[in-house]
Amino acid sequence: MTMTNTPKIDILSLSLEELEDEIIRLGEPKFRAKQIYSWITKGCFGSEMRNIPVALQNKLNEVFEFRLPKVNKKLSSQLDGTIKYLFELIDGECIESVFMKYEHGNTLCISSQVGCRMGCKFCASTLAGRVRNLEPSEMLGQIIAATKDTGERISNVVMMGIGEPLDNYDNTIKFLRLVSSENGLNIGLRHISLSTCGLVDKIDRLSKEHLPVTLSVSLHAYDNQVRSGIMPVNNKFPIELLLGACNRYFEETGRRISFEYTLIAGKNDTVEGAIALAKLLKKYIKGSCHVNLIPLNEVKETRLETSKNVNNFKNKLISLGINATVRRKLGSDINASCGQLRRQSKEETQ
Ligand code: SAH
């Protein structure tokens, strides 16, 4: 049998059960799948798989491709141990991940697409549009590669890097099942946050998947006029529809929604804005919610500026009974807000 025209199978995108089927199809004993699975989820393939006979290693090399991202660039903070990775994928495209140390464990912020097509006006990742979706293996691979590089266990994952995870829905769902599998990395879904700009139809689908991840919704505005001005997705899914989907997500999963609110000078950061936001959330959100305030990371192409009113905004929300915190800034000495490292590297190679 010749393999030359058969595309290779992306092994890290397979569940253990799917890998077992492939291994049996190759005429190998089923128990090999578990051994191989244990290697690949540690970031090892080929001759690194020491208890796999060389003949089988070679066969695996012919049939499968191993899409583990490679470290292309790495910036380490001297202040708090944060590490920013520029990872290179199998086709040479690059994405970013950020490793952060928190008291509750190590967290990795991962990307879900190469670029993004959502068009948020303040975001560096969307400036050049979307190149392609990441495979489940490439999302998982960021965690495996960062674990291998740091030698530390990653216990929490946030899908807040480059891309819109719900715009890559099927691969994101497969990734969530793989990453939480007890045969694999075994990271509990309650330790995973998925951030979305607000694709209402996909939030509704997600709420039925029985995957109890924390949903973070990028709200960034207190009314439709402001939100449509900075987030084109709001023209399709205005705030009332979005908050309705958030309620349904809460009802289905019991998971409290977290809202992200990036404060941009002169756009959404006045005290009147905080009052309007509190009113909006009280009117539409059933149960409690949390607002995560993010001072804007300035991206030179957007000409938007960070707000000087962060604490006033936060205090106003709290005084009105809304649970709000300001996101702690990690790795400020290696600051390149998300998406900027990839842009810089593209500019350098062009
Ligand atoms: N596409 C998803 C996840 C990626 S961005 C989403 O929209 O939620 C993760 C968070 O960072 C989002 O809340 C996003 O709006 C915010 N963000 C993007 N660019 C930013 C910037 N320059 N400064 C501060 N926050 C930013």
CSV table of C-alpha atoms and ligand atoms in Angstrom, one decimal:
chain,number,residue,atom,x,y,z
A,1,MET,CA,0.0,0.0,0.0
A,2,THR,CA,1.4,3.4,-0.9
A,3,MET,CA,0.8,6.3,1.4
A,4,THR,CA,2.1,9.1,-0.8
A,5,ASN,CA,-1.3,10.7,-1.7
A,6,THR,CA,-3.1,10.2,1.7
A,7,PRO,CA,-3.0,13.3,3.8
A,8,LYS,CA,-1.3,12.7,7.1
A,9,ILE,CA,-3.6,12.5,10.2
A,10,ASP,CA,-3.2,15.3,12.8
A,11,ILE,CA,-2.5,13.0,15.7
A,12,LEU,CA,-2.9,15.6,18.5
A,13,SER,CA,-6.4,16.4,17.3
A,14,LEU,CA,-7.5,12.8,18.1
A,15,SER,CA,-9.1,11.6,21.3
A,16,LEU,CA,-7.6,8.4,22.8
A,17,GLU,CA,-10.5,6.4,21.4
A,18,GLU,CA,-9.9,7.8,17.9
A,19,LEU,CA,-6.2,7.0,18.2
A,20,GLU,CA,-7.0,3.5,19.3
A,21,ASP,CA,-9.1,3.0,16.1
A,22,GLU,CA,-6.2,4.3,14.0
A,23,ILE,CA,-3.7,2.1,15.7
A,24,ILE,CA,-5.9,-1.0,15.2
A,25,ARG,CA,-6.3,-0.1,11.6
A,26,LEU,CA,-2.5,-0.1,11.3
A,27,GLY,CA,-2.5,-3.7,12.5
A,28,GLU,CA,-0.9,-2.8,15.8
A,29,PRO,CA,-2.1,-3.9,19.3
A,30,LYS,CA,-4.6,-1.4,20.9
A,31,PHE,CA,-2.5,-0.9,24.1
A,32,ARG,CA,0.1,1.0,22.0
A,33,ALA,CA,-2.4,3.8,21.6
A,34,LYS,CA,-2.4,4.6,25.3
A,35,GLN,CA,1.4,4.6,25.3
A,36,ILE,CA,1.6,6.9,22.3
A,37,TYR,CA,-1.1,9.2,23.7
A,38,SER,CA,0.8,9.6,26.9
A,39,TRP,CA,3.9,10.7,24.8
A,40,ILE,CA,2.2,13.1,22.5
A,41,THR,CA,0.4,14.9,25.3
A,42,LYS,CA,3.8,15.4,26.9
A,43,GLY,CA,5.1,16.9,23.6
A,44,CYS,CA,7.1,13.9,22.4
A,45,PHE,CA,6.8,12.1,19.1
A,46,GLY,CA,9.1,10.0,16.9
A,47,SER,CA,12.3,8.7,18.4
A,48,GLU,CA,11.4,10.4,21.7
A,49,MET,CA,8.8,7.7,22.3
A,50,ARG,CA,11.2,5.4,24.0
A,51,ASN,CA,8.9,2.4,24.7
A,52,ILE,CA,7.6,2.3,21.1
A,53,PRO,CA,9.5,0.0,18.7
A,54,VAL,CA,11.5,1.8,16.1
A,55,ALA,CA,9.5,0.2,13.3
A,56,LEU,CA,6.3,1.5,14.7
A,57,GLN,CA,7.9,5.0,15.3
A,58,ASN,CA,8.6,5.0,11.6
A,59,LYS,CA,5.2,3.9,10.6
A,60,LEU,CA,3.7,6.6,12.9
A,61,ASN,CA,5.8,9.2,11.2
A,62,GLU,CA,4.4,8.2,7.8
A,63,VAL,CA,0.8,8.2,8.8
A,64,PHE,CA,0.6,11.0,11.3
A,65,GLU,CA,1.7,14.6,11.6
A,66,PHE,CA,2.6,16.1,15.0
A,67,ARG,CA,1.4,19.7,15.1
A,68,LEU,CA,3.2,20.8,18.2
A,69,PRO,CA,3.9,24.6,18.0
A,70,LYS,CA,7.6,25.6,18.1
A,71,VAL,CA,8.9,28.5,20.2
A,72,ASN,CA,9.8,31.2,17.7
A,73,LYS,CA,10.3,34.0,20.3
A,74,LYS,CA,10.0,34.1,24.0
A,75,LEU,CA,9.9,37.2,26.3
A,76,SER,CA,10.2,36.6,30.1
A,77,SER,CA,9.2,39.2,32.7
A,78,GLN,CA,11.8,39.8,35.4
A,79,LEU,CA,9.0,41.2,37.6
A,80,ASP,CA,6.5,38.4,38.0
A,81,GLY,CA,7.5,35.4,35.9
A,82,THR,CA,5.1,36.1,33.0
A,83,ILE,CA,6.3,34.6,29.7
A,84,LYS,CA,5.0,35.7,26.3
A,85,TYR,CA,5.5,33.1,23.5
A,86,LEU,CA,5.4,33.6,19.8
A,87,PHE,CA,4.7,30.1,18.6
A,88,GLU,CA,5.3,29.0,15.0
A,89,LEU,CA,2.8,26.6,13.5
A,90,ILE,CA,3.4,23.8,10.9
A,91,ASP,CA,2.8,26.2,8.0
A,92,GLY,CA,5.0,29.0,9.3
A,93,GLU,CA,2.1,31.1,10.7
A,94,CYS,CA,2.6,32.5,14.2
A,95,ILE,CA,0.3,32.9,17.2
A,96,GLU,CA,0.8,34.1,20.7
A,97,SER,CA,0.3,32.5,24.2
A,98,VAL,CA,1.0,34.0,27.6
A,99,PHE,CA,2.1,32.0,30.7
A,100,MET,CA,1.1,33.7,33.9
A,101,LYS,CA,1.7,32.8,37.6
A,102,TYR,CA,-1.2,33.3,39.9
A,103,GLU,CA,-1.7,32.1,43.5
A,104,HIS,CA,-4.4,29.7,42.3
A,105,GLY,CA,-1.9,28.1,39.8
A,106,ASN,CA,-0.3,28.7,36.5
A,107,THR,CA,-2.5,30.0,33.7
A,108,LEU,CA,-2.0,29.9,30.0
A,109,CYS,CA,-3.7,32.4,27.7
A,110,ILE,CA,-4.1,30.7,24.3
A,111,SER,CA,-5.0,31.7,20.7
A,112,SER,CA,-7.8,30.1,18.8
A,113,GLN,CA,-7.2,31.5,15.2
A,114,VAL,CA,-4.4,33.0,13.2
A,115,GLY,CA,-5.7,36.6,13.1
A,116,CYS,CA,-9.3,37.5,13.6
A,117,ARG,CA,-12.2,38.8,11.5
A,118,MET,CA,-14.3,40.4,14.2
A,119,GLY,CA,-13.0,43.8,13.5
A,120,CYS,CA,-13.0,45.3,17.1
A,121,LYS,CA,-11.6,48.8,16.7
A,122,PHE,CA,-9.1,48.6,19.7
A,123,CYS,CA,-7.6,45.2,19.0
A,124,ALA,CA,-4.3,44.4,17.4
A,125,SER,CA,-5.2,40.8,16.4
A,126,THR,CA,-7.9,41.8,13.9
A,127,LEU,CA,-6.0,44.6,12.0
A,128,ALA,CA,-5.0,42.2,9.2
A,129,GLY,CA,-8.0,40.0,9.3
A,130,ARG,CA,-8.2,36.2,9.8
A,131,VAL,CA,-5.7,33.9,8.1
A,132,ARG,CA,-7.0,30.6,9.2
A,133,ASN,CA,-8.6,28.7,12.1
A,134,LEU,CA,-6.4,26.7,14.5
A,135,GLU,CA,-6.9,23.0,14.7
A,136,PRO,CA,-7.8,21.4,18.1
A,137,SER,CA,-4.2,20.1,18.1
A,138,GLU,CA,-2.8,23.6,17.7
A,139,MET,CA,-4.8,24.9,20.7
A,140,LEU,CA,-3.8,21.9,22.8
A,141,GLY,CA,-0.3,22.2,21.5
A,142,GLN,CA,0.2,25.7,23.0
A,143,ILE,CA,-0.4,24.2,26.4
A,144,ILE,CA,1.8,21.2,25.8
A,145,ALA,CA,4.6,23.3,24.4
A,146,ALA,CA,4.5,25.8,27.2
A,147,THR,CA,4.4,23.0,29.8
A,148,LYS,CA,7.4,21.4,28.1
A,149,ASP,CA,9.3,24.7,28.0
A,150,THR,CA,8.6,25.9,31.5
A,151,GLY,CA,8.7,22.5,33.2
A,152,GLU,CA,5.6,23.6,35.2
A,153,ARG,CA,2.1,22.3,35.3
A,154,ILE,CA,-0.6,24.5,33.8
A,155,SER,CA,-3.8,24.3,35.8
A,156,ASN,CA,-5.9,27.0,34.2
A,157,VAL,CA,-6.5,28.1,30.6
A,158,VAL,CA,-8.0,31.2,29.3
A,159,MET,CA,-9.1,31.5,25.6
A,160,MET,CA,-8.3,35.2,25.4
A,161,GLY,CA,-5.4,35.2,22.9
A,162,ILE,CA,-5.6,35.9,19.2
A,163,GLY,CA,-8.9,35.0,17.5
A,164,GLU,CA,-12.6,34.5,18.3
A,165,PRO,CA,-13.0,31.0,19.7
A,166,LEU,CA,-16.7,30.8,18.8
A,167,ASP,CA,-15.9,31.7,15.2
A,168,ASN,CA,-13.9,28.5,15.2
A,169,TYR,CA,-16.7,26.6,16.9
A,170,ASP,CA,-16.2,22.9,16.1
A,171,ASN,CA,-12.4,23.0,16.7
A,172,THR,CA,-12.9,24.9,20.0
A,173,ILE,CA,-15.4,22.3,21.2
A,174,LYS,CA,-13.1,19.4,20.2
A,175,PHE,CA,-10.2,21.2,22.0
A,176,LEU,CA,-12.3,21.6,25.2
A,177,ARG,CA,-13.1,17.9,25.2
A,178,LEU,CA,-9.5,16.9,24.6
A,179,VAL,CA,-8.0,19.2,27.1
A,180,SER,CA,-10.3,18.1,29.9
A,181,SER,CA,-10.0,14.4,29.1
A,182,GLU,CA,-8.6,12.3,31.9
A,183,ASN,CA,-6.4,10.4,29.5
A,184,GLY,CA,-4.9,13.7,28.3
A,185,LEU,CA,-4.0,17.0,30.0
A,186,ASN,CA,-7.0,16.5,32.4
A,187,ILE,CA,-7.5,20.3,33.0
A,188,GLY,CA,-11.0,20.7,34.5
A,189,LEU,CA,-13.5,22.7,32.5
A,190,ARG,CA,-14.2,24.8,35.5
A,191,HIS,CA,-10.5,26.0,35.2
A,192,ILE,CA,-11.1,27.1,31.6
A,193,SER,CA,-12.4,30.5,30.6
A,194,LEU,CA,-13.7,31.2,27.1
A,195,SER,CA,-13.8,34.8,26.0
A,196,THR,CA,-16.2,35.8,23.2
A,197,CYS,CA,-17.0,39.1,21.5
A,198,GLY,CA,-20.7,37.9,21.6
A,199,LEU,CA,-21.7,35.5,18.8
A,200,VAL,CA,-25.2,34.9,20.2
A,201,ASP,CA,-26.1,31.8,18.1
A,202,LYS,CA,-22.8,30.1,19.1
A,203,ILE,CA,-23.3,31.0,22.8
A,204,ASP,CA,-26.7,29.2,22.7
A,205,ARG,CA,-25.0,26.2,21.0
A,206,LEU,CA,-22.3,26.2,23.7
A,207,SER,CA,-24.8,26.2,26.5
A,208,LYS,CA,-26.1,22.9,25.3
A,209,GLU,CA,-22.7,21.1,25.0
A,210,HIS,CA,-22.5,20.2,28.7
A,211,LEU,CA,-19.1,21.9,28.9
A,212,PRO,CA,-19.1,24.0,32.1
A,213,VAL,CA,-16.5,26.5,31.1
A,214,THR,CA,-16.6,30.0,32.4
A,215,LEU,CA,-17.9,32.3,29.8
A,216,SER,CA,-16.3,35.7,29.5
A,217,VAL,CA,-18.2,38.2,27.3
A,218,SER,CA,-16.5,41.2,25.9
A,219,LEU,CA,-19.1,43.8,26.5
A,220,HIS,CA,-17.0,47.0,26.4
A,221,ALA,CA,-20.0,49.4,26.3
A,222,TYR,CA,-23.1,50.5,28.1
A,223,ASP,CA,-25.3,51.0,25.1
A,224,ASN,CA,-25.7,49.9,21.4
A,225,GLN,CA,-24.4,53.1,20.0
A,226,VAL,CA,-21.1,53.0,21.9
A,227,ARG,CA,-20.8,49.2,21.3
A,228,SER,CA,-21.5,49.3,17.6
A,229,GLY,CA,-18.9,52.1,17.3
A,230,ILE,CA,-16.1,49.9,18.6
A,231,MET,CA,-17.4,46.4,17.9
A,232,PRO,CA,-18.9,45.7,14.5
A,233,VAL,CA,-20.3,42.3,15.8
A,234,ASN,CA,-22.9,44.5,17.7
A,235,ASN,CA,-24.6,45.3,14.4
A,236,LYS,CA,-25.5,41.7,14.1
A,237,PHE,CA,-26.1,40.8,17.7
A,238,PRO,CA,-27.1,43.9,19.7
A,239,ILE,CA,-26.7,44.1,23.5
A,240,GLU,CA,-30.2,43.0,24.4
A,241,LEU,CA,-29.8,39.8,22.4
A,242,LEU,CA,-26.4,39.2,23.8
A,243,LEU,CA,-27.5,39.6,27.4
A,244,GLY,CA,-30.4,37.3,26.7
A,245,ALA,CA,-28.0,34.6,25.5
A,246,CYS,CA,-25.9,35.2,28.7
A,247,ASN,CA,-29.0,34.5,30.8
A,248,ARG,CA,-29.7,31.3,28.9
A,249,TYR,CA,-26.1,30.2,29.4
A,250,PHE,CA,-26.4,30.8,33.1
A,251,GLU,CA,-29.7,28.9,33.3
A,252,GLU,CA,-28.3,25.9,31.4
A,253,THR,CA,-24.9,25.7,33.1
A,254,GLY,CA,-25.3,27.4,36.4
A,255,ARG,CA,-22.1,29.3,35.6
A,256,ARG,CA,-21.9,33.0,36.4
A,257,ILE,CA,-21.1,35.2,33.5
A,258,SER,CA,-18.0,37.4,33.6
A,259,PHE,CA,-18.1,40.6,31.5
A,260,GLU,CA,-14.9,42.2,30.1
A,261,TYR,CA,-14.9,45.9,29.8
A,262,THR,CA,-11.9,47.6,28.2
A,263,LEU,CA,-11.8,51.2,29.2
A,264,ILE,CA,-10.9,53.6,26.4
A,265,ALA,CA,-10.5,57.3,26.9
A,266,GLY,CA,-13.4,59.3,25.6
A,267,LYS,CA,-15.3,56.2,24.3
A,268,ASN,CA,-16.8,54.3,27.2
A,269,ASP,CA,-15.1,55.4,30.4
A,270,THR,CA,-17.2,58.2,32.0
A,271,VAL,CA,-18.9,57.9,35.4
A,272,GLU,CA,-22.2,58.4,33.6
A,273,GLY,CA,-21.2,55.4,31.5
A,274,ALA,CA,-20.6,53.4,34.7
A,275,ILE,CA,-24.1,54.3,35.9
A,276,ALA,CA,-25.6,53.3,32.5
A,277,LEU,CA,-23.7,50.0,32.6
A,278,ALA,CA,-24.9,49.2,36.1
A,279,LYS,CA,-28.5,50.0,35.0
A,280,LEU,CA,-28.1,47.8,31.9
A,281,LEU,CA,-26.8,44.8,33.8
A,282,LYS,CA,-29.4,45.1,36.5
A,283,LYS,CA,-32.2,45.3,34.0
A,284,TYR,CA,-31.1,42.4,31.8
A,285,ILE,CA,-29.0,40.0,33.8
A,286,LYS,CA,-30.6,37.4,36.0
A,287,GLY,CA,-28.5,36.3,38.9
A,288,SER,CA,-25.1,37.8,39.7
A,289,CYS,CA,-22.3,38.7,37.3
A,290,HIS,CA,-18.8,40.1,37.4
A,291,VAL,CA,-17.3,43.0,35.5
A,292,ASN,CA,-13.6,42.7,34.7
A,293,LEU,CA,-12.3,46.1,33.9
A,294,ILE,CA,-9.3,46.2,31.5
A,295,PRO,CA,-7.3,49.4,31.0
A,296,LEU,CA,-6.8,49.6,27.2
A,297,ASN,CA,-3.5,48.3,26.0
A,298,GLU,CA,-2.6,51.0,23.5
A,299,VAL,CA,-2.1,49.7,19.9
A,300,LYS,CA,-0.4,52.4,17.8
A,301,GLU,CA,-2.5,51.8,14.6
A,302,THR,CA,-5.8,52.4,16.4
A,303,ARG,CA,-4.8,55.8,17.9
A,304,LEU,CA,-7.1,55.0,20.9
A,305,GLU,CA,-5.9,55.9,24.3
A,306,THR,CA,-6.1,54.2,27.7
A,307,SER,CA,-8.5,55.7,30.2
A,308,LYS,CA,-7.4,57.7,33.2
A,309,ASN,CA,-10.8,57.1,34.9
A,310,VAL,CA,-10.4,53.4,35.7
A,311,ASN,CA,-10.8,53.6,39.5
A,312,ASN,CA,-13.7,56.1,39.4
A,313,PHE,CA,-15.4,53.8,36.9
A,314,LYS,CA,-14.8,50.8,39.2
A,315,ASN,CA,-15.9,52.5,42.4
A,316,LYS,CA,-19.1,53.8,40.7
A,317,LEU,CA,-20.0,50.3,39.6
A,318,ILE,CA,-19.3,48.9,43.1
A,319,SER,CA,-21.3,51.6,44.8
A,320,LEU,CA,-24.3,50.6,42.6
A,321,GLY,CA,-24.0,47.0,43.6
A,322,ILE,CA,-22.1,45.6,40.6
A,323,ASN,CA,-19.2,43.3,41.3
A,324,ALA,CA,-16.2,44.8,39.6
A,325,THR,CA,-12.4,44.4,39.6
A,326,VAL,CA,-9.6,45.8,37.6
A,327,ARG,CA,-7.5,43.2,35.8
A,328,ARG,CA,-4.1,43.0,37.3
A,329,LYS,CA,-1.4,43.8,34.8
A,330,LEU,CA,1.2,41.1,34.6
A,331,GLY,CA,4.5,41.2,32.7
A,332,SER,CA,4.4,45.0,32.3
A,333,ASP,CA,8.2,45.0,31.4
A,334,ILE,CA,7.5,42.7,28.4
A,335,ASN,CA,4.4,44.6,27.4
A,336,ALA,CA,3.3,43.9,23.9
A,337,SER,CA,-0.5,43.6,24.1
A,338,CYS,CA,-1.9,40.6,22.6
A,339,GLY,CA,-1.5,40.3,18.9
A,340,GLN,CA,1.3,42.8,18.8
A,341,LEU,CA,4.1,40.3,18.9
A,342,ARG,CA,2.7,38.5,15.9
A,343,ARG,CA,2.3,41.8,14.0
A,344,GLN,CA,5.9,42.9,14.9
A,345,SER,CA,7.3,39.6,13.7
A,346,LYS,CA,5.3,39.8,10.4
A,347,GLU,CA,6.5,43.3,9.8
A,348,GLU,CA,10.1,42.2,10.4
A,349,THR,CA,9.9,39.3,7.9
A,350,GLN,CA,8.3,41.4,5.2
B,1,SAH,N1,-12.3,37.2,20.6
B,1,SAH,C1,-12.4,37.0,22.0
B,1,SAH,C2,-11.1,36.7,22.7
B,1,SAH,C3,-9.9,37.5,22.4
B,1,SAH,S1,-9.5,39.0,23.1
B,1,SAH,C4,-13.1,38.2,22.6
B,1,SAH,O1,-13.4,39.2,21.9
B,1,SAH,O2,-13.5,38.2,23.8
B,1,SAH,C5,-9.5,38.9,24.8
B,1,SAH,C6,-10.0,40.2,25.5
B,1,SAH,O3,-9.1,41.3,25.3
B,1,SAH,C7,-11.3,40.7,24.9
B,1,SAH,O4,-12.2,41.2,25.9
B,1,SAH,C8,-10.9,41.8,24.0
B,1,SAH,O5,-11.9,42.7,23.7
B,1,SAH,C9,-9.8,42.4,24.8
B,1,SAH,N2,-8.9,43.3,24.1
B,1,SAH,C10,-8.5,43.2,22.8
B,1,SAH,N3,-7.6,44.2,22.5
B,1,SAH,C11,-7.4,44.9,23.6
B,1,SAH,C12,-6.6,46.0,23.9
B,1,SAH,N4,-5.8,46.6,23.0
B,1,SAH,N5,-6.6,46.4,25.2
B,1,SAH,C13,-7.3,45.8,26.1
B,1,SAH,N6,-8.1,44.8,25.9
B,1,SAH,C14,-8.2,44.3,24.6
